[in-house]
Coordinates of C-alpha atoms and ligand atoms in Angstrom, one line a residue:
M1 CA -32.1 -11.2 27.0
Q2 CA -33.8 -8.3 29.0
H3 CA -31.2 -6.0 30.4
N4 CA -33.2 -3.0 31.9
Q5 CA -36.6 -1.6 31.8
A6 CA -36.4 1.2 34.2
R7 CA -37.2 3.8 31.6
G8 CA -39.8 1.8 29.5
P9 CA -40.4 -1.5 27.7
F10 CA -37.6 -3.9 26.7
K11 CA -36.3 -2.9 23.2
G12 CA -33.8 -4.5 21.0
G13 CA -32.8 -6.3 17.6
L14 CA -33.2 -9.9 16.9
R15 CA -30.0 -11.2 15.5
F16 CA -29.6 -14.5 13.2
H17 CA -26.0 -15.3 12.9
P18 CA -23.7 -18.4 13.4
S19 CA -21.7 -16.7 16.0
V20 CA -24.5 -15.6 18.3
S21 CA -23.6 -16.7 21.8
L22 CA -25.4 -15.7 25.2
D23 CA -22.4 -13.5 26.1
E24 CA -22.7 -11.5 22.7
V25 CA -26.6 -11.1 23.3
R26 CA -26.1 -10.0 26.9
A27 CA -23.4 -7.3 25.9
L28 CA -25.9 -6.2 23.0
A29 CA -28.9 -5.9 25.3
Q30 CA -26.8 -4.0 27.7
L31 CA -25.7 -1.6 24.8
M32 CA -29.4 -1.0 24.2
T33 CA -30.2 0.2 27.7
W34 CA -27.6 3.1 27.2
K35 CA -28.6 3.8 23.7
T36 CA -32.3 4.2 24.4
A37 CA -31.4 6.4 27.5
L38 CA -29.1 8.5 25.5
V39 CA -31.3 9.3 22.7
D40 CA -34.0 9.9 25.5
I41 CA -36.7 7.6 24.2
P42 CA -39.1 5.8 26.8
F43 CA -37.7 2.3 26.4
G44 CA -35.1 -0.2 28.0
G45 CA -32.8 -2.3 26.7
A46 CA -32.7 -6.0 25.4
K47 CA -31.4 -8.2 22.5
G48 CA -32.3 -11.7 21.0
G49 CA -30.4 -14.2 18.9
I50 CA -30.4 -17.3 17.1
A51 CA -27.2 -19.0 16.2
V52 CA -28.1 -20.1 12.6
D53 CA -26.7 -19.4 9.2
T54 CA -29.5 -18.1 7.2
N55 CA -27.7 -18.6 3.9
Q56 CA -28.2 -22.5 4.7
L57 CA -31.9 -22.1 5.1
S58 CA -34.8 -22.0 2.6
Q59 CA -37.2 -19.0 3.0
H60 CA -39.9 -21.5 4.1
A61 CA -37.5 -22.9 6.7
L62 CA -36.5 -19.6 7.9
E63 CA -40.4 -18.7 8.3
I64 CA -40.9 -21.9 10.4
L65 CA -37.8 -21.1 12.9
T66 CA -39.0 -17.6 13.4
K67 CA -42.6 -18.5 13.9
H68 CA -41.5 -21.4 16.5
F69 CA -39.4 -18.9 18.1
V70 CA -42.2 -16.4 18.7
Q71 CA -44.6 -19.2 19.7
K72 CA -42.1 -19.8 22.8
M73 CA -41.3 -16.1 23.2
A74 CA -44.8 -15.1 23.1
P75 CA -45.6 -14.7 26.8
V76 CA -42.2 -12.6 27.0
F77 CA -42.9 -10.3 24.2
G78 CA -45.7 -7.2 24.8
V79 CA -46.6 -4.0 23.2
H80 CA -45.7 -2.3 26.7
H81 CA -43.1 -5.2 27.7
D82 CA -40.7 -6.3 25.1
I83 CA -40.6 -5.2 21.5
P84 CA -38.3 -7.0 19.3
A85 CA -36.7 -5.5 15.9
P86 CA -34.3 -6.3 13.1
D87 CA -30.6 -6.6 13.5
V88 CA -27.6 -8.7 11.5
G89 CA -29.5 -11.4 9.6
T90 CA -33.1 -10.4 10.2
N91 CA -35.2 -8.0 8.0
P92 CA -38.6 -6.6 7.3
Q93 CA -39.7 -10.2 6.2
V94 CA -38.9 -12.0 9.5
M95 CA -40.4 -9.0 11.4
A96 CA -43.7 -9.4 9.4
W97 CA -43.5 -13.2 10.3
I98 CA -43.2 -12.2 14.1
L99 CA -46.1 -9.8 13.8
A100 CA -48.3 -12.5 11.9
E101 CA -47.5 -15.5 14.5
Y102 CA -47.9 -13.1 17.5
S103 CA -51.3 -11.6 16.2
K104 CA -52.7 -15.3 15.8
T105 CA -53.4 -15.1 19.6
H106 CA -53.4 -11.6 20.3
G107 CA -55.4 -10.0 17.6
F108 CA -53.7 -7.7 15.0
T109 CA -50.8 -6.1 17.1
P110 CA -48.4 -4.0 14.9
A111 CA -46.9 -2.4 17.9
I112 CA -45.6 -5.9 18.8
V113 CA -42.2 -5.4 16.6
T114 CA -40.7 -2.7 14.8
G115 CA -38.9 -2.7 11.4
K116 CA -42.1 -4.2 9.7
P117 CA -42.6 -3.8 6.1
L118 CA -44.6 -0.7 5.2
E119 CA -47.8 -2.8 4.2
L120 CA -47.9 -4.2 7.9
G121 CA -47.5 -1.0 9.9
G122 CA -43.9 -0.2 9.4
S123 CA -42.8 3.2 9.5
A124 CA -41.7 5.1 6.3
G125 CA -37.8 5.8 6.7
R126 CA -37.2 2.9 9.0
L127 CA -35.2 1.0 6.5
Q128 CA -32.9 3.7 5.8
A129 CA -33.0 5.1 9.4
T130 CA -29.8 3.7 10.9
G131 CA -27.5 4.6 8.0
H132 CA -29.2 7.9 7.5
G133 CA -28.4 8.6 11.1
V134 CA -24.8 7.5 10.7
A135 CA -24.4 9.9 7.8
H136 CA -26.0 12.8 9.6
I137 CA -23.9 12.5 12.7
T138 CA -21.0 11.8 10.7
G139 CA -21.9 15.4 9.0
L140 CA -22.2 17.1 12.4
V141 CA -18.9 15.7 13.8
A142 CA -17.0 16.6 10.6
S143 CA -18.2 20.1 10.6
D144 CA -17.2 20.3 14.3
L145 CA -13.6 19.2 13.2
S146 CA -13.6 21.6 10.2
L147 CA -13.6 18.7 7.8
D148 CA -15.5 19.5 4.6
L149 CA -17.2 16.2 3.6
E150 CA -17.6 17.7 0.0
G151 CA -15.4 15.2 -1.7
A152 CA -13.8 13.7 1.4
P153 CA -12.5 10.0 1.2
V154 CA -14.7 7.6 3.0
V155 CA -14.2 3.8 3.6
I156 CA -17.2 1.7 4.8
Q157 CA -17.0 -1.8 5.9
G158 CA -20.3 -3.8 5.8
F159 CA -22.5 -3.4 2.9
G160 CA -26.0 -4.6 4.4
N161 CA -28.6 -2.3 5.7
V162 CA -26.6 -0.1 7.7
G163 CA -23.6 0.0 5.2
L164 CA -25.6 0.5 2.2
H165 CA -27.7 3.4 3.5
T166 CA -24.8 5.1 5.1
A167 CA -23.2 4.9 2.0
R168 CA -26.1 6.3 0.0
S169 CA -26.8 9.1 2.5
L170 CA -22.9 10.0 2.7
A171 CA -22.8 10.3 -1.4
A172 CA -25.9 12.4 -1.4
M173 CA -24.1 14.6 1.1
G174 CA -21.1 14.9 -1.6
A175 CA -18.6 12.5 0.1
R176 CA -16.5 10.4 -1.8
V177 CA -17.1 6.7 -1.0
I178 CA -13.7 5.1 -2.2
A179 CA -14.2 1.5 -0.6
L180 CA -16.9 -0.7 0.4
S181 CA -16.9 -4.3 1.6
D182 CA -19.2 -7.2 2.6
I183 CA -18.2 -10.7 4.3
R184 CA -16.6 -11.8 1.0
G185 CA -14.3 -9.1 0.4
G186 CA -14.1 -5.4 -0.9
I187 CA -13.9 -3.1 -3.6
Y188 CA -11.7 0.1 -4.0
C189 CA -12.0 2.9 -6.5
D190 CA -10.2 6.3 -5.6
A191 CA -12.4 8.4 -7.8
G192 CA -15.5 7.1 -5.6
I193 CA -17.9 4.3 -6.3
D194 CA -21.3 4.9 -7.7
I195 CA -23.4 3.4 -4.7
G196 CA -26.3 2.6 -7.1
R197 CA -24.3 0.6 -9.5
A198 CA -22.7 -1.3 -6.4
E199 CA -26.1 -2.3 -5.2
R200 CA -27.4 -3.5 -8.4
H201 CA -24.3 -5.5 -8.9
V202 CA -24.9 -7.1 -5.4
A203 CA -28.3 -7.7 -6.3
E204 CA -27.1 -9.5 -9.5
A205 CA -24.0 -11.2 -8.4
G206 CA -24.4 -11.6 -4.8
R207 CA -21.2 -10.1 -3.8
L208 CA -19.4 -6.6 -3.9
E209 CA -16.3 -8.1 -5.8
G210 CA -16.3 -7.7 -9.4
L211 CA -18.1 -4.3 -9.9
S212 CA -16.5 -2.8 -13.1
G213 CA -14.3 0.3 -12.6
T214 CA -13.2 -1.1 -9.3
E215 CA -10.2 -3.1 -7.8
P216 CA -10.7 -6.0 -5.2
I217 CA -9.4 -5.2 -1.9
R218 CA -9.5 -7.3 1.3
N219 CA -11.4 -6.5 4.5
A220 CA -8.2 -6.1 6.6
E221 CA -6.5 -3.7 3.9
L222 CA -9.5 -1.7 3.4
L223 CA -9.7 -0.7 7.2
E224 CA -6.3 0.5 6.9
L225 CA -6.7 2.8 3.8
P226 CA -5.9 6.5 4.1
C227 CA -9.1 8.2 4.5
D228 CA -11.1 11.0 6.4
V229 CA -13.8 8.8 7.5
L230 CA -13.9 5.0 8.4
I231 CA -17.1 3.5 9.0
P232 CA -17.2 -0.1 10.3
A233 CA -20.8 -1.1 9.5
A234 CA -20.4 -4.9 9.9
I235 CA -20.0 -6.8 13.1
E236 CA -18.1 -6.4 16.3
A237 CA -14.3 -6.1 17.2
T238 CA -13.1 -5.3 13.5
V239 CA -11.0 -2.6 14.9
D240 CA -8.7 -4.4 17.5
C241 CA -5.3 -3.9 19.0
D242 CA -3.7 -5.6 15.9
N243 CA -4.7 -3.1 13.3
A244 CA -5.7 0.2 15.5
D245 CA -2.1 1.5 14.8
A246 CA -2.4 1.1 11.2
I247 CA -5.9 3.1 11.0
Q248 CA -5.4 6.1 9.0
A249 CA -8.8 8.0 9.3
R250 CA -9.3 11.2 11.0
I251 CA -12.8 10.0 12.1
V252 CA -14.1 6.5 12.9
V253 CA -17.7 6.1 13.1
E254 CA -19.2 3.1 14.9
A255 CA -22.0 2.1 12.5
A256 CA -22.0 -1.4 13.7
N257 CA -22.4 -2.4 17.4
A258 CA -19.0 -2.4 19.3
P259 CA -16.7 -2.6 16.1
V260 CA -13.9 -1.1 18.0
T261 CA -12.6 -3.0 20.9
H262 CA -11.6 -1.3 24.1
M263 CA -8.0 -1.4 23.8
A264 CA -8.2 -0.3 20.1
D265 CA -10.6 2.7 21.3
R266 CA -7.6 3.7 23.8
T267 CA -5.2 3.6 20.7
L268 CA -7.1 5.6 18.4
H269 CA -7.8 8.2 21.1
D270 CA -4.1 8.4 21.9
R271 CA -3.5 9.0 18.3
G272 CA -5.9 11.8 18.1
I273 CA -8.5 10.0 16.0
T274 CA -12.0 10.9 16.8
V275 CA -14.2 7.7 17.4
V276 CA -18.0 8.5 17.3
P277 CA -19.5 5.7 19.8
D278 CA -22.0 3.1 18.5
V279 CA -24.5 4.4 21.2
L280 CA -24.8 7.7 19.5
A281 CA -23.7 6.9 15.8
N282 CA -26.2 4.1 15.0
S283 CA -29.1 5.2 17.3
G284 CA -31.1 6.2 14.2
G285 CA -32.6 2.9 13.9
V286 CA -34.2 2.7 17.4
I287 CA -35.1 6.2 17.2
V288 CA -37.1 5.5 14.3
S289 CA -38.4 2.1 15.8
Y290 CA -39.6 4.2 18.6
Y291 CA -41.4 6.5 15.9
E292 CA -42.9 3.3 14.2
W293 CA -44.2 2.2 17.6
V294 CA -45.7 5.5 18.2
Q295 CA -47.5 5.6 14.7
N296 CA -48.7 2.0 15.5
L297 CA -50.1 3.0 19.0
Q298 CA -51.8 6.1 17.4
E299 CA -53.0 4.1 14.4
F300 CA -51.9 7.2 12.3
P301 CA -49.0 6.8 9.9
W302 CA -46.3 9.8 9.3
E303 CA -45.0 10.9 6.0
L304 CA -41.5 10.3 5.3
D305 CA -40.4 14.0 5.5
T306 CA -41.7 14.0 9.0
V307 CA -39.9 11.0 10.3
L308 CA -36.6 12.1 8.7
R309 CA -36.9 15.7 10.0
R310 CA -37.9 14.3 13.5
L311 CA -34.9 12.0 13.3
E312 CA -32.3 14.6 12.1
Q313 CA -33.6 17.1 14.8
R314 CA -33.4 14.5 17.6
L315 CA -29.8 13.4 16.6
G316 CA -28.8 16.8 16.6
Q317 CA -29.8 17.6 20.0
V318 CA -28.2 14.3 21.4
Y319 CA -25.0 15.2 19.4
E320 CA -24.7 18.6 20.9
Q321 CA -25.5 17.1 24.4
V322 CA -22.6 14.5 24.2
R323 CA -20.5 16.9 22.6
D324 CA -20.9 19.6 25.4
C325 CA -20.4 17.0 28.2
S326 CA -17.2 15.7 26.4
H327 CA -16.1 19.2 26.6
Q328 CA -17.2 20.2 29.9
H329 CA -15.7 16.8 31.6
R330 CA -12.6 16.8 29.2
T331 CA -13.5 13.2 28.0
D332 CA -13.7 11.5 24.6
L333 CA -17.4 11.2 23.2
R334 CA -18.0 7.5 24.3
T335 CA -17.3 8.4 28.0
A336 CA -19.6 11.4 27.7
A337 CA -22.2 9.5 26.1
Y338 CA -22.3 6.8 28.6
E339 CA -22.1 9.4 31.5
L340 CA -25.3 10.9 30.1
A341 CA -27.1 7.3 29.4
I342 CA -26.2 5.7 32.9
G343 CA -27.2 8.9 34.6
R344 CA -30.8 9.0 33.0
V345 CA -31.1 5.0 33.8
N346 CA -29.9 5.6 37.4
Q347 CA -32.3 8.8 37.8
A348 CA -35.3 6.4 36.7
I349 CA -34.4 3.5 39.0
A350 CA -34.1 5.9 41.8
L351 CA -37.4 7.5 41.1
R352 CA -39.3 4.2 41.0
G353 CA -38.1 3.2 44.2
F354 CA -38.2 -0.6 45.4
Ligands
LIG1 P1 -26.8 -6.9 7.7 O1 -26.8 -8.3 8.1 O2 -28.0 -6.4 6.8 O3 -25.5 -6.5 7.0 C1 -24.3 -6.8 7.7 C2 -23.0 -6.7 6.6 O4 -21.8 -6.9 7.2 C3 -23.3 -7.6 5.3 O5 -22.7 -6.8 4.0 C4 -22.1 -8.7 5.5 O6 -21.6 -9.3 4.5 C5 -21.0 -7.7 6.2 N1 -20.2 -8.6 7.4 C6 -20.6 -9.5 8.2 N2 -19.5 -10.2 8.7 C7 -18.4 -9.4 8.3 C8 -17.2 -9.6 8.4 N3 -16.6 -10.5 9.3 N4 -16.4 -8.6 7.6 C9 -16.7 -7.9 6.8 N5 -18.1 -7.9 6.5 C10 -18.9 -8.5 7.2 O7 -26.7 -6.1 9.1 P2 -27.1 -4.7 9.4 O8 -28.5 -4.4 9.9 O9 -26.5 -3.9 8.3 O10 -26.1 -4.4 10.9 C11 -24.6 -4.3 10.8 C12 -24.2 -3.7 12.1 O11 -25.1 -2.5 12.8 C13 -24.5 -4.6 13.3 O12 -23.5 -4.4 14.2 C14 -25.9 -4.3 13.8 O13 -25.9 -4.8 15.3 C15 -25.6 -2.7 13.9 N6 -27.0 -2.1 13.9 C16 -27.7 -2.1 13.0 C17 -29.0 -1.5 12.8 C18 -30.1 -2.0 11.9 O14 -31.3 -0.9 12.1 N7 -30.1 -2.7 11.3 C19 -29.3 -0.6 14.1 C20 -28.1 -0.3 15.0 C21 -27.0 -1.2 14.7

């Protein structure tokens, strides 16, 4: 689904999940338009999806599905037209298959897709970019609210690409990650969870539950734990009007796309809880996707330090713009972010003429 290309080629993730629908993909494509505009990278907004449960497919079946999808989509994709990326249920391996299939008819074209493995032109830092960015933005917001992250209790829902790397980066910043979850359920430990141990446990057991030294907790309970920072990093609408009144965090950081519903957002705002909107909070992924595309076009890879330094610099600048705009117009961060993003898209459309 292509939403807007006024500021540059269509850009967005490809989602493989049983609940994918046209409406969901349409909404996510629009979100990408505002996100790329907010962080001021020369892309528009798009999203793709296949309603499929990848857990039911062998790797071979997944490869066939992906490559057939690329055959159908090849006329739509293009280095300067439409550049897919990973999202829920897709990963660097799926991006590698996209590159391979597209390159069969177009010659080796690494810039056609981002989030690739390093061996095929991926960028250093892309895998951790979204989570690292979420943690960096959390640090900036916490500091503005005079909240010291050292030892601060943090709760994270979702332990996939975004949740894992957010947890790792926040733990490295000194935060105490007291609860984590995946689709099957969660774990809790007030003293703080060792993220490396949790990762190894998931690799062996296929789930978080059962990690020694932790107690099991249901996803619904986890969201309502007392904490300084709550990070929904799984899917849409996990914080809604049924649980918004019970959220006990000072800051809610939208690492997932649209995890807080519109009504819940109002409730949290009225209760004085700061919500960091998805367009800002999880934009690290598309920023480093842009860096990956630039490196592919230049055929010149950057070092990890360069990627992360540029990512943090860019996020810092964008956060300051959003915060200043919210102060100036006395609005929340989401309204300010949309004001900046929509303004930029509007300006590009006006400048291009008919
Ligand atoms: P992923 O597939 O790697 O991980 C998703 C995680 O959420 C898994 O741990 C899964 O078990 C868990 N989960 C799924 N359904 C759940 C439910 N109903 N309750 C609790 N947990 C559930 O996906 P990801 O790439 O980490 O993406 C997570 C979110 O972040 C999505 O909203 C995605 O759109 C958004 N996002 C991802 C990126 C990226 O670079 N990967 C960038 C921007 C935004």
